[in-house]
């Protein structure tokens, strides 16, 4: 048993999802049944490649296959070390994913993987409905109209202003007439004075 478990999972080929555990330090892969990993496909040679375990993982060595061995699209012409996540190609139609198994106790997949059954989820308890309490109708507030206000009236009636205005006009006219008469009288006196003095 290798110190660290690795596996190959078919991504493309006759059995997609098929898992091959690398449980020996040296394994052979090919079309013949005597190989450790048997892939019955026309692209695969009878003895296609060999996998040798090293301290850093498995190393791929092509066995003069007809259609070639590839790692991430690069043809293997000499022994090459695989890294976890590399794509191992056999010919043009088969691809295997090389990966280290992190969980040793994980169940080994054989054939197409099936999704795990979904566990039933219990519904959370529903709260009991709360009965609405009837609400007594709220009486509308009584509307009290504001007290009517009397229209604004002036403290002094128009009739009372008219005699006062007439009296002011009469005084003004009288003063004006007296002033005019005084001026005329003064002018007449001056004229008379100058006329009798013989200066005119």
mmCIF file of C-alpha atoms in Angstrom:
data_model
loop_
_atom_site.group_PDB
_atom_site.id
_atom_site.type_symbol
_atom_site.label_atom_id
_atom_site.label_comp_id
_atom_site.label_asym_id
_atom_site.label_seq_id
_atom_site.Cartn_x
_atom_site.Cartn_y
_atom_site.Cartn_z
ATOM 1 C CA UNK A 1 0.000 0.000 0.000
ATOM 2 C CA UNK A 2 1.478 3.418 -0.962
ATOM 3 C CA UNK A 3 2.316 5.889 1.813
ATOM 4 C CA UNK A 4 -0.224 8.366 0.418
ATOM 5 C CA UNK A 5 -3.368 7.218 -1.420
ATOM 6 C CA UNK A 6 -3.982 8.479 -4.951
ATOM 7 C CA UNK A 7 -6.648 7.743 -7.514
ATOM 8 C CA UNK A 8 -7.558 8.232 -11.146
ATOM 9 C CA UNK A 9 -11.089 9.319 -12.055
ATOM 10 C CA UNK A 10 -12.307 9.016 -15.640
ATOM 11 C CA UNK A 11 -13.520 12.391 -16.830
ATOM 12 C CA UNK A 12 -13.868 11.500 -20.479
ATOM 13 C CA UNK A 13 -14.112 8.018 -21.988
ATOM 14 C CA UNK A 14 -16.273 4.880 -22.035
ATOM 15 C CA UNK A 15 -17.176 5.097 -18.296
ATOM 16 C CA UNK A 16 -17.205 8.736 -17.076
ATOM 17 C CA UNK A 17 -16.995 8.922 -13.284
ATOM 18 C CA UNK A 18 -15.238 5.579 -12.904
ATOM 19 C CA UNK A 19 -12.635 5.686 -10.080
ATOM 20 C CA UNK A 20 -9.414 3.682 -10.068
ATOM 21 C CA UNK A 21 -7.576 3.560 -6.741
ATOM 22 C CA UNK A 22 -3.799 3.349 -7.025
ATOM 23 C CA UNK A 23 -3.241 0.742 -4.304
ATOM 24 C CA UNK A 24 0.140 -0.628 -5.416
ATOM 25 C CA UNK A 25 3.624 0.830 -5.800
ATOM 26 C CA UNK A 26 3.659 -0.205 -9.454
ATOM 27 C CA UNK A 27 0.614 -0.522 -11.705
ATOM 28 C CA UNK A 28 0.024 -1.121 -15.389
ATOM 29 C CA UNK A 29 -2.781 0.318 -17.478
ATOM 30 C CA UNK A 30 -4.010 -1.082 -20.786
ATOM 31 C CA UNK A 31 -6.728 -2.812 -22.744
ATOM 32 C CA UNK A 32 -5.818 -6.385 -21.742
ATOM 33 C CA UNK A 33 -7.443 -7.872 -18.657
ATOM 34 C CA UNK A 34 -4.113 -8.791 -17.056
ATOM 35 C CA UNK A 35 -3.364 -5.079 -16.385
ATOM 36 C CA UNK A 36 -4.027 -3.573 -12.983
ATOM 37 C CA UNK A 37 -6.223 -0.910 -14.596
ATOM 38 C CA UNK A 38 -8.238 -2.149 -17.554
ATOM 39 C CA UNK A 39 -9.818 0.332 -19.984
ATOM 40 C CA UNK A 40 -11.417 -1.400 -22.918
ATOM 41 C CA UNK A 41 -11.269 1.240 -25.633
ATOM 42 C CA UNK A 42 -9.810 1.409 -29.135
ATOM 43 C CA UNK A 43 -7.599 4.372 -28.147
ATOM 44 C CA UNK A 44 -5.891 2.276 -25.441
ATOM 45 C CA UNK A 45 -3.070 -0.116 -26.290
ATOM 46 C CA UNK A 46 -2.868 -3.573 -24.764
ATOM 47 C CA UNK A 47 -0.148 -2.288 -22.435
ATOM 48 C CA UNK A 48 -0.464 1.453 -22.607
ATOM 49 C CA UNK A 49 1.478 2.876 -19.624
ATOM 50 C CA UNK A 50 2.989 2.106 -16.255
ATOM 51 C CA UNK A 51 2.626 4.005 -12.970
ATOM 52 C CA UNK A 52 5.534 3.913 -10.502
ATOM 53 C CA UNK A 53 5.266 5.306 -6.994
ATOM 54 C CA UNK A 54 7.862 7.802 -5.774
ATOM 55 C CA UNK A 55 8.219 9.893 -2.625
ATOM 56 C CA UNK A 56 6.347 12.732 -4.356
ATOM 57 C CA UNK A 57 3.603 10.666 -5.934
ATOM 58 C CA UNK A 58 3.221 8.518 -9.026
ATOM 59 C CA UNK A 59 5.333 8.730 -12.133
ATOM 60 C CA UNK A 60 3.952 7.954 -15.605
ATOM 61 C CA UNK A 61 5.957 5.986 -18.139
ATOM 62 C CA UNK A 62 4.509 5.361 -21.604
ATOM 63 C CA UNK A 63 4.931 1.790 -22.896
ATOM 64 C CA UNK A 64 5.288 2.595 -26.595
ATOM 65 C CA UNK A 65 1.517 3.019 -26.928
ATOM 66 C CA UNK A 66 0.023 3.511 -30.383
ATOM 67 C CA UNK A 67 -1.998 6.671 -29.629
ATOM 68 C CA UNK A 68 0.282 8.117 -26.954
ATOM 69 C CA UNK A 69 0.062 9.220 -23.323
ATOM 70 C CA UNK A 70 -0.418 12.885 -22.413
ATOM 71 C CA UNK A 71 -0.249 14.972 -19.229
ATOM 72 C CA UNK A 72 -2.262 18.203 -19.501
ATOM 73 C CA UNK A 73 -2.006 17.938 -23.284
ATOM 74 C CA UNK A 74 1.759 17.364 -23.337
ATOM 75 C CA UNK A 75 2.899 14.046 -24.772
ATOM 76 C CA UNK A 76 4.898 11.800 -22.434
ATOM 77 C CA UNK A 77 8.147 10.752 -24.092
ATOM 78 C CA UNK A 78 10.035 10.078 -20.853
ATOM 79 C CA UNK A 79 8.962 9.269 -17.285
ATOM 80 C CA UNK A 80 7.014 12.250 -15.867
ATOM 81 C CA UNK A 81 5.815 12.903 -12.338
ATOM 82 C CA UNK A 82 2.101 13.460 -11.873
ATOM 83 C CA UNK A 83 0.801 16.261 -9.678
ATOM 84 C CA UNK A 84 -2.591 16.320 -7.996
ATOM 85 C CA UNK A 85 -5.116 17.753 -10.439
ATOM 86 C CA UNK A 86 -3.223 16.728 -13.613
ATOM 87 C CA UNK A 87 -5.186 15.388 -16.570
ATOM 88 C CA UNK A 88 -3.818 12.065 -17.868
ATOM 89 C CA UNK A 89 -4.798 11.580 -21.500
ATOM 90 C CA UNK A 90 -4.891 8.285 -23.401
ATOM 91 C CA UNK A 91 -5.054 8.969 -27.107
ATOM 92 C CA UNK A 92 -7.534 11.661 -28.084
ATOM 93 C CA UNK A 93 -10.743 10.472 -26.431
ATOM 94 C CA UNK A 94 -9.893 9.389 -22.870
ATOM 95 C CA UNK A 95 -9.031 11.664 -19.955
ATOM 96 C CA UNK A 96 -8.311 10.656 -16.342
ATOM 97 C CA UNK A 97 -7.971 13.081 -13.419
ATOM 98 C CA UNK A 98 -5.094 12.292 -11.051
ATOM 99 C CA UNK A 99 -5.681 13.374 -7.419
ATOM 100 C CA UNK A 100 -4.484 12.642 -3.929
ATOM 101 C CA UNK A 101 -7.154 11.237 -1.603
ATOM 102 C CA UNK A 102 -7.365 13.545 1.354
ATOM 103 C CA UNK A 103 -9.879 11.485 3.333
ATOM 104 C CA UNK A 104 -8.775 7.846 3.567
ATOM 105 C CA UNK A 105 -12.136 6.762 4.961
ATOM 106 C CA UNK A 106 -14.039 8.322 2.071
ATOM 107 C CA UNK A 107 -16.264 5.962 0.131
ATOM 108 C CA UNK A 108 -14.767 4.914 -3.194
ATOM 109 C CA UNK A 109 -16.891 5.841 -6.195
ATOM 110 C CA UNK A 110 -17.433 3.207 -8.831
ATOM 111 C CA UNK A 111 -19.113 4.256 -12.057
ATOM 112 C CA UNK A 112 -21.118 7.433 -12.397
ATOM 113 C CA UNK A 113 -21.395 9.348 -9.169
ATOM 114 C CA UNK A 114 -24.866 9.756 -7.722
ATOM 115 C CA UNK A 115 -25.939 12.835 -5.780
ATOM 116 C CA UNK A 116 -26.383 12.333 -2.068
ATOM 117 C CA UNK A 117 -30.030 11.975 -1.046
ATOM 118 C CA UNK A 118 -31.428 15.082 0.419
ATOM 119 C CA UNK A 119 -32.454 14.871 4.051
ATOM 120 C CA UNK A 120 -36.007 15.915 4.806
ATOM 121 C CA UNK A 121 -36.130 19.238 6.465
ATOM 122 C CA UNK A 122 -38.740 19.606 9.129
ATOM 123 C CA UNK A 123 -40.807 22.703 8.888
ATOM 124 C CA UNK A 124 -40.489 25.127 11.789
ATOM 125 C CA UNK A 125 -43.477 25.195 14.122
ATOM 126 C CA UNK A 126 -46.048 27.686 13.075
ATOM 127 C CA UNK A 127 -47.189 30.170 15.733
ATOM 128 C CA UNK A 128 -50.786 29.878 16.849
ATOM 129 C CA UNK A 129 -53.030 32.514 15.315
ATOM 130 C CA UNK A 130 -53.912 35.329 17.657
ATOM 131 C CA UNK A 131 -57.579 36.266 17.687
ATOM 132 C CA UNK A 132 -58.094 39.920 17.147
ATOM 133 C CA UNK A 133 -59.994 41.625 19.957
ATOM 134 C CA UNK A 134 -62.954 43.763 18.860
ATOM 135 C CA UNK A 135 -62.271 47.413 19.299
ATOM 136 C CA UNK A 136 -65.079 49.647 20.539
ATOM 137 C CA UNK A 137 -65.917 52.409 18.082
ATOM 138 C CA UNK A 138 -64.310 55.653 19.096
ATOM 139 C CA UNK A 139 -66.940 58.417 19.227
ATOM 140 C CA UNK A 140 -66.134 61.296 16.974
ATOM 141 C CA UNK A 141 -65.264 64.496 18.842
ATOM 142 C CA UNK A 142 -68.125 66.931 19.108
ATOM 143 C CA UNK A 143 -67.584 69.983 16.977
ATOM 144 C CA UNK A 144 -68.293 73.319 18.611
ATOM 145 C CA UNK A 145 -68.340 76.197 16.142
ATOM 146 C CA UNK A 146 -66.361 79.251 17.249
ATOM 147 C CA UNK A 147 -68.386 82.211 18.523
ATOM 148 C CA UNK A 148 -69.386 84.646 15.865
ATOM 149 C CA UNK A 149 -67.464 87.850 16.059
ATOM 150 C CA UNK A 150 -69.014 91.188 15.261
ATOM 151 C CA UNK A 151 -67.570 92.954 12.246
ATOM 152 C CA UNK A 152 -64.989 95.581 13.049
ATOM 153 C CA UNK A 153 -66.435 99.056 13.161
ATOM 154 C CA UNK A 154 -64.560 102.262 13.494
ATOM 155 C CA UNK A 155 -64.974 104.095 16.796
ATOM 156 C CA UNK A 156 -65.680 107.293 14.928
ATOM 157 C CA UNK A 157 -68.692 107.279 12.665
ATOM 158 C CA UNK A 158 -68.357 108.838 9.233
ATOM 159 C CA UNK A 159 -71.164 111.266 10.095
ATOM 160 C CA UNK A 160 -69.152 112.577 13.025
ATOM 161 C CA UNK A 161 -66.066 113.214 10.864
ATOM 162 C CA UNK A 162 -67.866 115.275 8.257
ATOM 163 C CA UNK A 163 -68.705 118.313 10.483
ATOM 164 C CA UNK A 164 -65.178 118.334 11.886
ATOM 165 C CA UNK A 165 -63.682 118.283 8.374
ATOM 166 C CA UNK A 166 -66.000 121.096 7.253
ATOM 167 C CA UNK A 167 -64.988 123.233 10.234
ATOM 168 C CA UNK A 168 -61.287 122.753 9.436
ATOM 169 C CA UNK A 169 -61.862 123.758 5.836
ATOM 170 C CA UNK A 170 -63.836 126.835 6.918
ATOM 171 C CA UNK A 171 -61.084 127.998 9.248
ATOM 172 C CA UNK A 172 -58.465 127.478 6.586
ATOM 173 C CA UNK A 173 -60.388 129.429 3.950
ATOM 174 C CA UNK A 174 -61.092 132.233 6.378
ATOM 175 C CA UNK A 175 -57.450 132.562 7.342
ATOM 176 C CA UNK A 176 -56.465 132.620 3.721
ATOM 177 C CA UNK A 177 -58.943 135.347 2.898
ATOM 178 C CA UNK A 178 -57.867 137.470 5.842
ATOM 179 C CA UNK A 179 -54.226 137.094 4.854
ATOM 180 C CA UNK A 180 -55.035 138.117 1.283
ATOM 181 C CA UNK A 181 -57.045 141.131 2.446
ATOM 182 C CA UNK A 182 -54.238 142.151 4.786
ATOM 183 C CA UNK A 183 -51.766 142.051 1.946
ATOM 184 C CA UNK A 184 -54.015 144.070 -0.302
ATOM 185 C CA UNK A 185 -54.677 146.638 2.452
ATOM 186 C CA UNK A 186 -50.990 146.978 3.146
ATOM 187 C CA UNK A 187 -50.264 147.492 -0.507
ATOM 188 C CA UNK A 188 -52.986 150.162 -0.754
ATOM 189 C CA UNK A 189 -51.594 152.021 2.236
ATOM 190 C CA UNK A 190 -48.114 152.026 0.814
ATOM 191 C CA UNK A 191 -49.404 153.167 -2.571
ATOM 192 C CA UNK A 192 -51.374 155.996 -0.951
ATOM 193 C CA UNK A 193 -48.404 157.049 1.143
ATOM 194 C CA UNK A 194 -46.031 157.176 -1.776
ATOM 195 C CA UNK A 195 -48.615 158.931 -3.979
ATOM 196 C CA UNK A 196 -49.147 161.773 -1.516
ATOM 197 C CA UNK A 197 -45.467 162.223 -0.872
ATOM 198 C CA UNK A 198 -44.930 163.228 -4.461
ATOM 199 C CA UNK A 199 -42.391 160.667 -5.301
ATOM 200 C CA UNK A 200 -44.523 159.141 -8.079
#
